Short mmCIF file of N, CA and C in Angstrom, two decimals:
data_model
loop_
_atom_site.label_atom_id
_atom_site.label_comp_id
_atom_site.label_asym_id
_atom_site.label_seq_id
_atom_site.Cartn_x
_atom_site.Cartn_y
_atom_site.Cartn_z
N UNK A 20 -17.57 28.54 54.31
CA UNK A 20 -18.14 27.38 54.94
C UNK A 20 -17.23 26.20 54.70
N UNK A 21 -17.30 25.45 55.64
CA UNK A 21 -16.07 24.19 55.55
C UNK A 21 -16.93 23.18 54.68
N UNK A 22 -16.33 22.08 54.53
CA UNK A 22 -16.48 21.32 53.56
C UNK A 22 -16.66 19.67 54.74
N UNK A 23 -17.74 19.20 54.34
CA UNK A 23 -17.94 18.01 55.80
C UNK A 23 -16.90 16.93 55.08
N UNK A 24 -15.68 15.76 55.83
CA UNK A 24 -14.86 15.22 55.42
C UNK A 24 -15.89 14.08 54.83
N UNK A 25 -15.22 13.70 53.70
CA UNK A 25 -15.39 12.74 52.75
C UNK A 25 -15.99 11.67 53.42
N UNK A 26 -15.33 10.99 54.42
CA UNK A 26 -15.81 9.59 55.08
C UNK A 26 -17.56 10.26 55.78
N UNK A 27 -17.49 11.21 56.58
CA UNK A 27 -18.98 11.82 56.82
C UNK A 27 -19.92 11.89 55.99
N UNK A 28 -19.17 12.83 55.03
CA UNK A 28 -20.16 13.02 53.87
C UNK A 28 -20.71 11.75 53.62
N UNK A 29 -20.20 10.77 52.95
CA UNK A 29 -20.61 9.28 52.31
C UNK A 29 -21.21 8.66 53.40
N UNK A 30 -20.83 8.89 54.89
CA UNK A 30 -21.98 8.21 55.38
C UNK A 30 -22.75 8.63 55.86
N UNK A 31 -23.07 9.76 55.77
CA UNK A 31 -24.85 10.70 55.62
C UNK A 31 -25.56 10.07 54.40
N UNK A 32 -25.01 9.95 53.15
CA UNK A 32 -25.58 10.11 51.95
C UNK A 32 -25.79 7.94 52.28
N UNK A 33 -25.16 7.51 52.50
CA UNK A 33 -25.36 5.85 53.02
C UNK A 33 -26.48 5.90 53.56
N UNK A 34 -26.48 6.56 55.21
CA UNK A 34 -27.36 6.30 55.88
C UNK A 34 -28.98 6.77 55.55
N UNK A 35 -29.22 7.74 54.68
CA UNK A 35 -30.22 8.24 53.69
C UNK A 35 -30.70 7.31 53.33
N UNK A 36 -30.16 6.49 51.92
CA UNK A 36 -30.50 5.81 51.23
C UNK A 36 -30.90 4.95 51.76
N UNK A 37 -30.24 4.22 52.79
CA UNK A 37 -30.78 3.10 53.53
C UNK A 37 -32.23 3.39 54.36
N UNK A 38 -32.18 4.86 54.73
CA UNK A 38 -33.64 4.57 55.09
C UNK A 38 -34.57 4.58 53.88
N UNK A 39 -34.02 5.35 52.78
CA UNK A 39 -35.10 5.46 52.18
C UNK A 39 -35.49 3.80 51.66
N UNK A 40 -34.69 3.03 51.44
CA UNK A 40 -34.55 1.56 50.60
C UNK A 40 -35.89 0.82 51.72
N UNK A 41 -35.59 1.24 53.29
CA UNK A 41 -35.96 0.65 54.07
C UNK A 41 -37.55 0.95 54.04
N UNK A 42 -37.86 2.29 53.85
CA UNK A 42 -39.01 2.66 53.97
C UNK A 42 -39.86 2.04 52.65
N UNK A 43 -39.25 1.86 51.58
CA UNK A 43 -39.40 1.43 50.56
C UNK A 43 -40.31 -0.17 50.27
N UNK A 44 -39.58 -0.72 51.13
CA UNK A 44 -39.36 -1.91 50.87
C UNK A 44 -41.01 -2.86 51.62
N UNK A 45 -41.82 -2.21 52.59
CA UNK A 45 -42.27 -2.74 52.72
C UNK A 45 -43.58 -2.26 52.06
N UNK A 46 -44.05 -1.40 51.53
CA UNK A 46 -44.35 -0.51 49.91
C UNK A 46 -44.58 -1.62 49.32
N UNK A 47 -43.27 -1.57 48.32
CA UNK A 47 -43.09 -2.59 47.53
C UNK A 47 -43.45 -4.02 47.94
N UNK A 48 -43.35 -4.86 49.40
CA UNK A 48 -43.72 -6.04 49.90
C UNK A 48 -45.35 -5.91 49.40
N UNK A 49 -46.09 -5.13 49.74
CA UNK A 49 -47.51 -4.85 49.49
C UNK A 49 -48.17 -5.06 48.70
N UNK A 50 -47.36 -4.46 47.83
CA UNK A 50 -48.12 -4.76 46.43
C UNK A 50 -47.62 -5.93 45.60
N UNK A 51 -46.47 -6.16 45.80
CA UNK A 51 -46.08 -8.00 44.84
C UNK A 51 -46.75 -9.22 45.87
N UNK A 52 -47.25 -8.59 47.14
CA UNK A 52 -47.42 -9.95 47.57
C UNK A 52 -48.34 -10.91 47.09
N UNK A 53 -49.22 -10.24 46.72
CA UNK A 53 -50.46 -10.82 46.26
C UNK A 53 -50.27 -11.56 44.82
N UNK A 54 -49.67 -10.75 44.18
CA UNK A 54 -49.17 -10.92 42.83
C UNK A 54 -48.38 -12.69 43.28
N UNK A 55 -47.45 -12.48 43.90
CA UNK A 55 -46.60 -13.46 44.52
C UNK A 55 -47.24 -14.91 44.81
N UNK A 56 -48.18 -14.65 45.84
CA UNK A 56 -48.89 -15.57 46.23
C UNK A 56 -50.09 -16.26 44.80
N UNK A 57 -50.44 -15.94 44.07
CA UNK A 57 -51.17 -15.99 43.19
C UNK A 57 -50.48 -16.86 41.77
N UNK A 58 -49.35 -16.45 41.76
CA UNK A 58 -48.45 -17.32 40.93
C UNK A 58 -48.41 -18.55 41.90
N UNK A 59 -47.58 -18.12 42.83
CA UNK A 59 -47.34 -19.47 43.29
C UNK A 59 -48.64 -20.60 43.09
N UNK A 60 -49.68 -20.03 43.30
CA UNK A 60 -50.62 -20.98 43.48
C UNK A 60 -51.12 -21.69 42.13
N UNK A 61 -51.28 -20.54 41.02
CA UNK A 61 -51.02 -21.01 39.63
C UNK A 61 -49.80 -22.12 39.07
N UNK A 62 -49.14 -21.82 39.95
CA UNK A 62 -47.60 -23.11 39.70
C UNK A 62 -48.30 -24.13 40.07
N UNK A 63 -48.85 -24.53 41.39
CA UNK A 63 -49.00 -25.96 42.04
C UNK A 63 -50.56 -26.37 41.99
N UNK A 64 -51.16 -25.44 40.93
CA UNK A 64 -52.54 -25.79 40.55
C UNK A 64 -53.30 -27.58 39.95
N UNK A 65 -52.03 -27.13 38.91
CA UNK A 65 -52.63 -28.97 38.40
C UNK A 65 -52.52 -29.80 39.19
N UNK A 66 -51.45 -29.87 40.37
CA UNK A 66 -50.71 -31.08 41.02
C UNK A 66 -52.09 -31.06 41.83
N UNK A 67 -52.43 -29.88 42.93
CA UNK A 67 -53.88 -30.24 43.62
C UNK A 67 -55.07 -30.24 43.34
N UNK A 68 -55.37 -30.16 41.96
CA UNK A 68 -56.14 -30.76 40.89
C UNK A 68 -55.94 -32.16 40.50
N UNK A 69 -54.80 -32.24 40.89
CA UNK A 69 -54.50 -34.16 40.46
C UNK A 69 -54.95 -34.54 41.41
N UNK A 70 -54.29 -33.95 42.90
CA UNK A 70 -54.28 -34.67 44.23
C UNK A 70 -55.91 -34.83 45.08
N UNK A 71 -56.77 -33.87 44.77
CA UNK A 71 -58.06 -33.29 44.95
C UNK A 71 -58.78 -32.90 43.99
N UNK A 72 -59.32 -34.21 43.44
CA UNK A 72 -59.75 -33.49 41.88
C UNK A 72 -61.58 -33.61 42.23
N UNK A 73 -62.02 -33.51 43.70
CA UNK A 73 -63.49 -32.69 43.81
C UNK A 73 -63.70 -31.61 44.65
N UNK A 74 -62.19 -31.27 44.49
CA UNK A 74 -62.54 -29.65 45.08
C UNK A 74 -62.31 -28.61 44.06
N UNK A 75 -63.15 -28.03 44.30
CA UNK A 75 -63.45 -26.90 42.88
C UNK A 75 -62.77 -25.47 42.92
N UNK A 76 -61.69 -25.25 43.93
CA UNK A 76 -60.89 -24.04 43.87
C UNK A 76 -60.18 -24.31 45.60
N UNK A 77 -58.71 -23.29 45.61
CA UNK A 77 -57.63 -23.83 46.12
C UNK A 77 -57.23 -22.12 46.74
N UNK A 78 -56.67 -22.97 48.52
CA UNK A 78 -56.42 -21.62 48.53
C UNK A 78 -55.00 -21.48 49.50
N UNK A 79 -54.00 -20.90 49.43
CA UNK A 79 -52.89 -20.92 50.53
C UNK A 79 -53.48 -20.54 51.59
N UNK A 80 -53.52 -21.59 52.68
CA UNK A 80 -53.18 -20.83 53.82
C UNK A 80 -52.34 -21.32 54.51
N UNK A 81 -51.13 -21.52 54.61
CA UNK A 81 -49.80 -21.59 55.11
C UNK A 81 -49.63 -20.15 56.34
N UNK A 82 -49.96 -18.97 56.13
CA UNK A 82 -49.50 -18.36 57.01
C UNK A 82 -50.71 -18.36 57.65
N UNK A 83 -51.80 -19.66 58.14
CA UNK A 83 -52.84 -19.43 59.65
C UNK A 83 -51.64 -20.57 59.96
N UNK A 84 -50.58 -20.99 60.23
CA UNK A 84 -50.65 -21.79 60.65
C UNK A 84 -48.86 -21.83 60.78
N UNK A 85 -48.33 -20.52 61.53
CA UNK A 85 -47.32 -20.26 61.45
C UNK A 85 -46.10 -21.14 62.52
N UNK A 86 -46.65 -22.16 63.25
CA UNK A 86 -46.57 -23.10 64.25
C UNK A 86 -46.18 -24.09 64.16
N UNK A 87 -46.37 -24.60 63.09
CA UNK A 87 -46.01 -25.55 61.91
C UNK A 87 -44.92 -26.36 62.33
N UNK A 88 -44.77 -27.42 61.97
CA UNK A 88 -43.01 -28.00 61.88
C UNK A 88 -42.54 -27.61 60.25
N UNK A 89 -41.65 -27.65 60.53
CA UNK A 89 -40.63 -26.53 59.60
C UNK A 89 -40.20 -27.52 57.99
N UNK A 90 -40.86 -28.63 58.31
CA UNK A 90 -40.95 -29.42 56.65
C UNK A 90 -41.79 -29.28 56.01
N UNK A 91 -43.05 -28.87 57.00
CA UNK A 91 -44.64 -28.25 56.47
C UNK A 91 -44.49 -27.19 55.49
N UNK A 92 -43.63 -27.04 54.41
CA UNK A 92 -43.36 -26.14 53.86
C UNK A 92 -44.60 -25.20 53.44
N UNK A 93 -46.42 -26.00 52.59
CA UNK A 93 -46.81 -25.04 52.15
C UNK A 93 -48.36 -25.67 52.86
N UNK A 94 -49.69 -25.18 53.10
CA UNK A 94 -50.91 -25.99 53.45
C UNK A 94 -51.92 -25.10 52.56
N UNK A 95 -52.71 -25.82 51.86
CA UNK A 95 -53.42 -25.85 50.96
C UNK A 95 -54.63 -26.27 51.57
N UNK A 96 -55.85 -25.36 51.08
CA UNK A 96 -57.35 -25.89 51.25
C UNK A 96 -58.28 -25.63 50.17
N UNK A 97 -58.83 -27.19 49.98
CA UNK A 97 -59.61 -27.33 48.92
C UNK A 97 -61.18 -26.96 48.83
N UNK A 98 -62.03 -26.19 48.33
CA UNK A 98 -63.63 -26.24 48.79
C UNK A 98 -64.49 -26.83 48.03
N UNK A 99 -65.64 -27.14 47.89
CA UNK A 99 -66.64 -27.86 47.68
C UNK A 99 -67.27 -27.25 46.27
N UNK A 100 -67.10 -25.94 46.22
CA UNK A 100 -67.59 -25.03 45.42
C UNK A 100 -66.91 -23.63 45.02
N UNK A 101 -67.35 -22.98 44.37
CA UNK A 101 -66.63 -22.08 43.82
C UNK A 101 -66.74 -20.68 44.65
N UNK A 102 -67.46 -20.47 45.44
CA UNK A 102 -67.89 -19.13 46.46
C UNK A 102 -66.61 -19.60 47.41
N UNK A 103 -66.13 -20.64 47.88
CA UNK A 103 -65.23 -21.11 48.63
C UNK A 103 -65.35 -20.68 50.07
N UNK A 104 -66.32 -21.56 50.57
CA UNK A 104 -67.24 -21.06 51.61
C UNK A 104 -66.58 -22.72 52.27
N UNK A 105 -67.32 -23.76 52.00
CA UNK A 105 -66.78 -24.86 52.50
C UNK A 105 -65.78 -26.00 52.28
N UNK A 106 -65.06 -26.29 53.21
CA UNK A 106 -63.42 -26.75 53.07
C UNK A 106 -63.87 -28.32 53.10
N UNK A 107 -63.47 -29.00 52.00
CA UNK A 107 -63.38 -29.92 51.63
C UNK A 107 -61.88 -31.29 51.73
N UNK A 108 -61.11 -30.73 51.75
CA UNK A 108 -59.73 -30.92 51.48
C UNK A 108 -59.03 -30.12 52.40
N UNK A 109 -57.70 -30.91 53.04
CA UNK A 109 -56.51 -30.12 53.27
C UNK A 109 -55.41 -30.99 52.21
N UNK A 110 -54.11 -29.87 52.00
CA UNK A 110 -53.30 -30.50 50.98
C UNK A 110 -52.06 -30.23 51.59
N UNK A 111 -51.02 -30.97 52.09
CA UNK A 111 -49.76 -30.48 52.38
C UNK A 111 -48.64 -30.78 51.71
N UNK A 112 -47.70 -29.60 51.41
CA UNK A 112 -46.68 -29.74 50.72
C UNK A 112 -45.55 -29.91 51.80
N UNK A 113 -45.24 -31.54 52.21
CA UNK A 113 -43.73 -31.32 53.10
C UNK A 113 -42.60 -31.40 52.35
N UNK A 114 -42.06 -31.08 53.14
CA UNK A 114 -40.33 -31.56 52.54
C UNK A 114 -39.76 -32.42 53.55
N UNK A 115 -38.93 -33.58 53.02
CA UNK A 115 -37.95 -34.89 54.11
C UNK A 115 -37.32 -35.56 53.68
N UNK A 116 -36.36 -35.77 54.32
CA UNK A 116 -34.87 -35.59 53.68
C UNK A 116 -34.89 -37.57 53.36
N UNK A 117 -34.46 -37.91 51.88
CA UNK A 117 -34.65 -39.15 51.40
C UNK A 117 -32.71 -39.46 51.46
N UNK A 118 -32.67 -40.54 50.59
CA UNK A 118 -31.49 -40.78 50.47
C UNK A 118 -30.40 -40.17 50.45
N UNK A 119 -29.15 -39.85 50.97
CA UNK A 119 -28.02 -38.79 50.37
C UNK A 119 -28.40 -38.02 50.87
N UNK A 120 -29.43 -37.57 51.81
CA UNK A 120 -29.65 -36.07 51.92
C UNK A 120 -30.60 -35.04 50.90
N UNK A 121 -30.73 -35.43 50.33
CA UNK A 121 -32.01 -35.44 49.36
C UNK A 121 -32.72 -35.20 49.76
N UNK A 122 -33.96 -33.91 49.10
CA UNK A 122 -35.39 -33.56 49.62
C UNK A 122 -36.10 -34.38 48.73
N UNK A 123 -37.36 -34.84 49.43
CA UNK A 123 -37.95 -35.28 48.85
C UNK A 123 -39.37 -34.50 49.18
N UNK A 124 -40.29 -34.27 48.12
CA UNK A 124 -40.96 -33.21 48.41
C UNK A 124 -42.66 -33.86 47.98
N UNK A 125 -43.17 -34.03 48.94
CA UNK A 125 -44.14 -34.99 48.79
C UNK A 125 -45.79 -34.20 49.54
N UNK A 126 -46.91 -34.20 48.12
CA UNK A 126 -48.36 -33.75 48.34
C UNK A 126 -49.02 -34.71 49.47
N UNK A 127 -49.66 -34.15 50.10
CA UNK A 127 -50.52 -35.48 51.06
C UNK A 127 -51.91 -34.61 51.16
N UNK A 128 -53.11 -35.12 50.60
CA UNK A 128 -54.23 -34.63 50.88
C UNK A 128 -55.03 -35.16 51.47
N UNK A 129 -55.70 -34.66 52.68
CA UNK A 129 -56.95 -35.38 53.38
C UNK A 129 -58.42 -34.84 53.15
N UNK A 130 -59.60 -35.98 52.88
CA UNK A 130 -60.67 -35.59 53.18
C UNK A 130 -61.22 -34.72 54.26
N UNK A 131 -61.61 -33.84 54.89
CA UNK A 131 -61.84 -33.53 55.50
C UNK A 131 -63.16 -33.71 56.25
N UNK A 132 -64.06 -34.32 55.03
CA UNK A 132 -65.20 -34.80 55.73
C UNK A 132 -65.57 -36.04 56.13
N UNK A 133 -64.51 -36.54 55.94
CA UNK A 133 -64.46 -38.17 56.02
C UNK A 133 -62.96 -38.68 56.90
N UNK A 134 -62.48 -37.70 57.26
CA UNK A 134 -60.78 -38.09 58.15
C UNK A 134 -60.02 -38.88 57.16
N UNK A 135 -60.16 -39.03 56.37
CA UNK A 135 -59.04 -40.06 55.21
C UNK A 135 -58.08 -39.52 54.12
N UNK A 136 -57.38 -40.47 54.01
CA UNK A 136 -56.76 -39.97 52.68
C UNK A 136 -57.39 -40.04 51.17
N UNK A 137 -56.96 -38.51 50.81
CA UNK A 137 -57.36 -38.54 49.43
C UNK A 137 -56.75 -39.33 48.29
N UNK A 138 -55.22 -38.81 48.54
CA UNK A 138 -54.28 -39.62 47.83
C UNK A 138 -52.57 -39.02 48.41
N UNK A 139 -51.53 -39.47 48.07
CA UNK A 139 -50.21 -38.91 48.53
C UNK A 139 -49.37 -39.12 47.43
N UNK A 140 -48.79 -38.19 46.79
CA UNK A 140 -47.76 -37.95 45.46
C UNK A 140 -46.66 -37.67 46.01
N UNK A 141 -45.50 -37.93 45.57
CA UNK A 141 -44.30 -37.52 45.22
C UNK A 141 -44.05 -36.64 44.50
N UNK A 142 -43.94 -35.11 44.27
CA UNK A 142 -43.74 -33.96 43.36
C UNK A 142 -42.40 -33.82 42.91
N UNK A 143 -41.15 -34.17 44.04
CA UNK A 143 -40.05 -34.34 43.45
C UNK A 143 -39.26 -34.99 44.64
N UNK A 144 -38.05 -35.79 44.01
CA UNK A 144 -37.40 -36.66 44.78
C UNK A 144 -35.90 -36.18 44.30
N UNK A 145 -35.25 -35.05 44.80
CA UNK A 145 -34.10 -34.98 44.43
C UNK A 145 -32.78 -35.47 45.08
N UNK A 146 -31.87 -36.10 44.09
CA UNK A 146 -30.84 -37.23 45.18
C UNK A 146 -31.06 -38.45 44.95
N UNK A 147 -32.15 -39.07 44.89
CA UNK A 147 -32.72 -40.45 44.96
C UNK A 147 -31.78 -41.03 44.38
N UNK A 148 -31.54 -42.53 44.39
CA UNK A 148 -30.42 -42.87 42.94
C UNK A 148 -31.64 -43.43 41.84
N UNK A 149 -31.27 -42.62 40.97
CA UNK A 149 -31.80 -42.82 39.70
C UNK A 149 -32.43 -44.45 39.40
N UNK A 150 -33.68 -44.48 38.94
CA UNK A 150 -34.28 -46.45 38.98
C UNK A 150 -34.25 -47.07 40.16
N UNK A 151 -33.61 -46.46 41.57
CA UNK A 151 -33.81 -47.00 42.76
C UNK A 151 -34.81 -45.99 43.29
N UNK A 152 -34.23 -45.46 44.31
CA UNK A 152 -34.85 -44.80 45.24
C UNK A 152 -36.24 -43.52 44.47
N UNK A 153 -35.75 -43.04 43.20
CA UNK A 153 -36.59 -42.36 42.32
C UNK A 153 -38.03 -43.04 41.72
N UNK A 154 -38.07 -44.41 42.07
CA UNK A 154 -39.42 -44.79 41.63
C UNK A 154 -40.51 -44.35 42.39
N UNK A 155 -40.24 -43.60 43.55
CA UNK A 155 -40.81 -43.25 44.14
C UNK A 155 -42.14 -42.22 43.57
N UNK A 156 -41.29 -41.58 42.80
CA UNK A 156 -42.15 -40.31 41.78
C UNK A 156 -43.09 -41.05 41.04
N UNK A 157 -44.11 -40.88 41.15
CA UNK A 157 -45.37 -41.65 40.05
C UNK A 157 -45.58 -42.81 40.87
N UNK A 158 -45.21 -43.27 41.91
CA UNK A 158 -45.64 -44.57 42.44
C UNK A 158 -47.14 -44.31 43.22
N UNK A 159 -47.72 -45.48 43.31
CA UNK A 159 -48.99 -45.34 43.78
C UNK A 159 -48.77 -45.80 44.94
N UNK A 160 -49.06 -45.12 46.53
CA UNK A 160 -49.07 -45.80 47.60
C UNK A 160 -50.33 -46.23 48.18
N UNK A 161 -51.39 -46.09 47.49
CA UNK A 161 -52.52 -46.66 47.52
C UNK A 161 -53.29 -46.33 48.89
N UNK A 162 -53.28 -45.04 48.95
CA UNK A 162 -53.49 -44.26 50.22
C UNK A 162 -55.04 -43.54 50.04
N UNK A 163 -55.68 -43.42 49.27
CA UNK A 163 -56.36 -43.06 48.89
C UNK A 163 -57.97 -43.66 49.72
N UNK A 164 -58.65 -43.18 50.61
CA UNK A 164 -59.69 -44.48 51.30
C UNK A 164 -58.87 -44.86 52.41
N UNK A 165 -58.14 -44.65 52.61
CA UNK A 165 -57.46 -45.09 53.80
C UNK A 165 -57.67 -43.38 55.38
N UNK A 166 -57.29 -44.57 56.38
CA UNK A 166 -57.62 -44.06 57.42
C UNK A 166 -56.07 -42.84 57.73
N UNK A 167 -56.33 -41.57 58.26
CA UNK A 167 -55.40 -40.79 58.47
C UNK A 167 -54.05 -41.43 59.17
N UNK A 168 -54.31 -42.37 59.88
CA UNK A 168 -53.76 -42.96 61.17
C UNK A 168 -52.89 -44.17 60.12
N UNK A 169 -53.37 -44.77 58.55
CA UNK A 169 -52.83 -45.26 58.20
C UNK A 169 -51.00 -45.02 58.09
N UNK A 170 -50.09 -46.20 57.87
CA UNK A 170 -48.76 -45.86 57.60
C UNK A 170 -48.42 -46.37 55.62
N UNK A 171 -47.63 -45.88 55.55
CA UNK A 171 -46.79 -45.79 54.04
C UNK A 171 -46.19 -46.97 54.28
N UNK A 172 -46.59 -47.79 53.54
CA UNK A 172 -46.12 -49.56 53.24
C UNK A 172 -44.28 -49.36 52.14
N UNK A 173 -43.56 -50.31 52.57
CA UNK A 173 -42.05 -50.20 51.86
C UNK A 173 -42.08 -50.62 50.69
N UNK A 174 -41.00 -49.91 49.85
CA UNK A 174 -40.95 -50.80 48.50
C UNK A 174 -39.69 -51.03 48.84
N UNK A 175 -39.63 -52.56 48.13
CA UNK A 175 -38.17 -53.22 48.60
C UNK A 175 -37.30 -52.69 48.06
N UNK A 176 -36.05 -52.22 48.39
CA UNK A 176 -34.68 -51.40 48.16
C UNK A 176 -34.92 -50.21 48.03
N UNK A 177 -36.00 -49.67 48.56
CA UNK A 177 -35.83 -47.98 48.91
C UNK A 177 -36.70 -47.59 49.87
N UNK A 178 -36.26 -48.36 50.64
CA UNK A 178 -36.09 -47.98 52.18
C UNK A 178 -36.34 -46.68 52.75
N UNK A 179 -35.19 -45.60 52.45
CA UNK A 179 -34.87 -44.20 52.52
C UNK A 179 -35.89 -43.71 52.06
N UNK A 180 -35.76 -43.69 50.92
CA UNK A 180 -37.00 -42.75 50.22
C UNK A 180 -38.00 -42.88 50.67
N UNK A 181 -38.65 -44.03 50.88
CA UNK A 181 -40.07 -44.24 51.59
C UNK A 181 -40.06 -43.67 52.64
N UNK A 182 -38.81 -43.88 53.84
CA UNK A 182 -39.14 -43.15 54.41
C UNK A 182 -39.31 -41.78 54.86
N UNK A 183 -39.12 -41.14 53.65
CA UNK A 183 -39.24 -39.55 53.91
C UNK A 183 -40.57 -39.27 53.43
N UNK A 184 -41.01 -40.20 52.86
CA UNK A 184 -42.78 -40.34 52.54
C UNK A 184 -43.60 -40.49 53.32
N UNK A 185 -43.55 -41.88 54.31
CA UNK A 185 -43.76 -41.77 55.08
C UNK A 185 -43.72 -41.04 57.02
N UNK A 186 -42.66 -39.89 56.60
CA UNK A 186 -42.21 -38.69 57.98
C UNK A 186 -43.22 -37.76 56.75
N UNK A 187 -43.41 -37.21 56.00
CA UNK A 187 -44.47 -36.68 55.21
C UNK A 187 -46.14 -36.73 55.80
N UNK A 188 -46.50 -37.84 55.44
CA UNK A 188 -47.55 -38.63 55.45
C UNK A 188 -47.58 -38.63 57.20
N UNK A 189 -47.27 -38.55 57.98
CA UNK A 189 -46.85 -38.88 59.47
C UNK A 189 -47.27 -37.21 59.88
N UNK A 190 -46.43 -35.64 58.94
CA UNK A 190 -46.11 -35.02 59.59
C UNK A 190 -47.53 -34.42 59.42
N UNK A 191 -48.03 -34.33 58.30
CA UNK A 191 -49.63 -33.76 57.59
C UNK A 191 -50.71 -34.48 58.16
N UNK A 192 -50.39 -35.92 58.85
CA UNK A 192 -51.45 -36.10 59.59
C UNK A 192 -51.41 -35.52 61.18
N UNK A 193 -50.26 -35.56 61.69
CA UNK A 193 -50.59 -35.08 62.93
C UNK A 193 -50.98 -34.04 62.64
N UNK A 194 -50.38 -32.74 62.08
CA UNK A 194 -51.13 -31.45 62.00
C UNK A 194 -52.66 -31.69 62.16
N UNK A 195 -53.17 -32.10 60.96
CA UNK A 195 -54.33 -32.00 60.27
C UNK A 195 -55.58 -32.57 61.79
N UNK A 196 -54.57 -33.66 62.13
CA UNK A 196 -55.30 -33.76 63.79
C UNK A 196 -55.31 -32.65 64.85
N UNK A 197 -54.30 -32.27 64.91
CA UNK A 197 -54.48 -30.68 66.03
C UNK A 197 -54.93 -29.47 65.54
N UNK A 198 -55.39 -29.49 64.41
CA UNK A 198 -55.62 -28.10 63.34
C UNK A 198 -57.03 -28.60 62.77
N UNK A 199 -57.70 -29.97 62.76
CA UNK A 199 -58.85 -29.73 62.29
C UNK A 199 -60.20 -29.04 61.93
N UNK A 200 -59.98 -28.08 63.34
CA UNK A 200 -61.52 -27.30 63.60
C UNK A 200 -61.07 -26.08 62.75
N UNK A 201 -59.74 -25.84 62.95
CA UNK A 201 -59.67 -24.91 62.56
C UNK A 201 -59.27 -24.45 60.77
N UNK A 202 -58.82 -25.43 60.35
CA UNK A 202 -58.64 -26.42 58.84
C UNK A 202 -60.67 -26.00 58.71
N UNK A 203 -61.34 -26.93 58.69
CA UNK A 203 -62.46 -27.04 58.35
C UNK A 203 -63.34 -25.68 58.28
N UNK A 204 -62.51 -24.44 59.34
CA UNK A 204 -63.77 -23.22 59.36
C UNK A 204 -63.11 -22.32 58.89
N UNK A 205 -61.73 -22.85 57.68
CA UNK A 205 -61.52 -21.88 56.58
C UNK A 205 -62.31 -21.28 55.56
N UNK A 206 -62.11 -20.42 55.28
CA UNK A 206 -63.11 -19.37 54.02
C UNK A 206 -62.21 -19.36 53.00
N UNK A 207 -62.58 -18.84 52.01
CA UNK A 207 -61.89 -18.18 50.96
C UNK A 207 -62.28 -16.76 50.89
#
C-alpha cells in the first residue's frame, strides 16, 4: 500500500481537527456563557447599586436590543423587587470618545416610572489630561430629578470630556425613548 504524501497527509489530519475544534466550540460557548455573563454582572454590581440604589436586583439585557448604536456598549434593568417581575430602572453603559481620543465610559440610569434621570456617573475617563479633563470621574452632574430630554451642563476647561458625557446622556436617552415599552415589559 502506498504511503499518502506528507503535504496530504497533514492536511487531512488539519482539516479534522479543525472540524473537530469547530464542533467544539460552540459546546464549550454553552456552557461558559452563563458563567460569563454572571461575572460580568458581579463586576458592575456596586456601580448600579450606586447608580440605582431602589432597585433590588439587576439584569443584562444588552442582547434584546441588538440594534443599538454601537457606543451602547452594555443595557442594564433594574426591578422593584426581588422575583424581578417589575422594571424599575434602565442603566446604560456607553462608551464616547473624550479628549485625545479617549473613551470615556459613562453609567446613565433612568426612572422608568417617572421618565427621569436617576443619576449619570463617569466609570472611567481614559486619556483625559490628568486634573483637567479627568474631574470628570466623581463629578456630580446633578442629573438626578431631571427630565430625560434634559442636557449635561459644561465645566469650564473640559469642554471635550463633557462632551462625551453628554453624546452618552443624549445616546441612552434616545434609546430609552424608542425602546420604552419594551424596556418596561422586561422580566427576569
Amino acid at each position: 500500500m502506498k504511503r499518502l504524501p506528507d503535504a496530504l497527509r497533514f492536511s487531512i489530519i488539519l482539516v479534522v481537527l479543525g472540524l473537530l475544534v469547530g464542533g467544539l466550540l460552540p459546546i464549550i460557548n454553552e456552557i461558559t456563557h452563563p458563567i460569563i455573563e454572571r461575572n460580568k454582572l458581579e463586576a458592575v454590581q456596586p456601580m448600579l447599586e450606586e447608580i440605582a440604589p431602589n432597585s433590588e436586583g439587576f439584569k443584562d439585557v444588552t442582547s434584546e436590543f441588538r440594534d443599538r448604536n454601537r457606543n451602547i456598549k452594555m443595557v442594564f434593568v433594574g426591578f422593584t423587587d426581588s422575583s424581578q417581575t417589575t422594571v424599575n430602572a434602565v442603566i446604560y453603559w456607553v462608551e464616547a470618545t473624550g479628549y485625545g481620543g479617549g473613551a470615556v465610559e459613562t453609567l446613565v440610569a433612568i426612572d422608568v416610572t417617572q421618565d427621569q434621570f436617576l443619576d449619570v456617573i463617569v466609570a472611567s475617563a481614559q486619556g483625559q489630561t490628568p486634573g483637567i479633563g479627568d474631574v470628570i470621574l466623581g463629578y456630580d452632574f446633578n442629573m438626578s430629578g431631571s427630565s430625560i430630554s434634559t442636557n449635561v451642563d459644561n465645566i469650564a476647561g473640559v469642554t471635550v470630556s463633557v462632551n462625551a458625557v453628554r453624546q452618552a446622556v443624549t445616546l441612552a436617552s434616545a434609546h430609552y425613548g424608542a425602546n420604552k415599552n419594551t424596556i418596561v415589559g422586561l422580566e427576569g
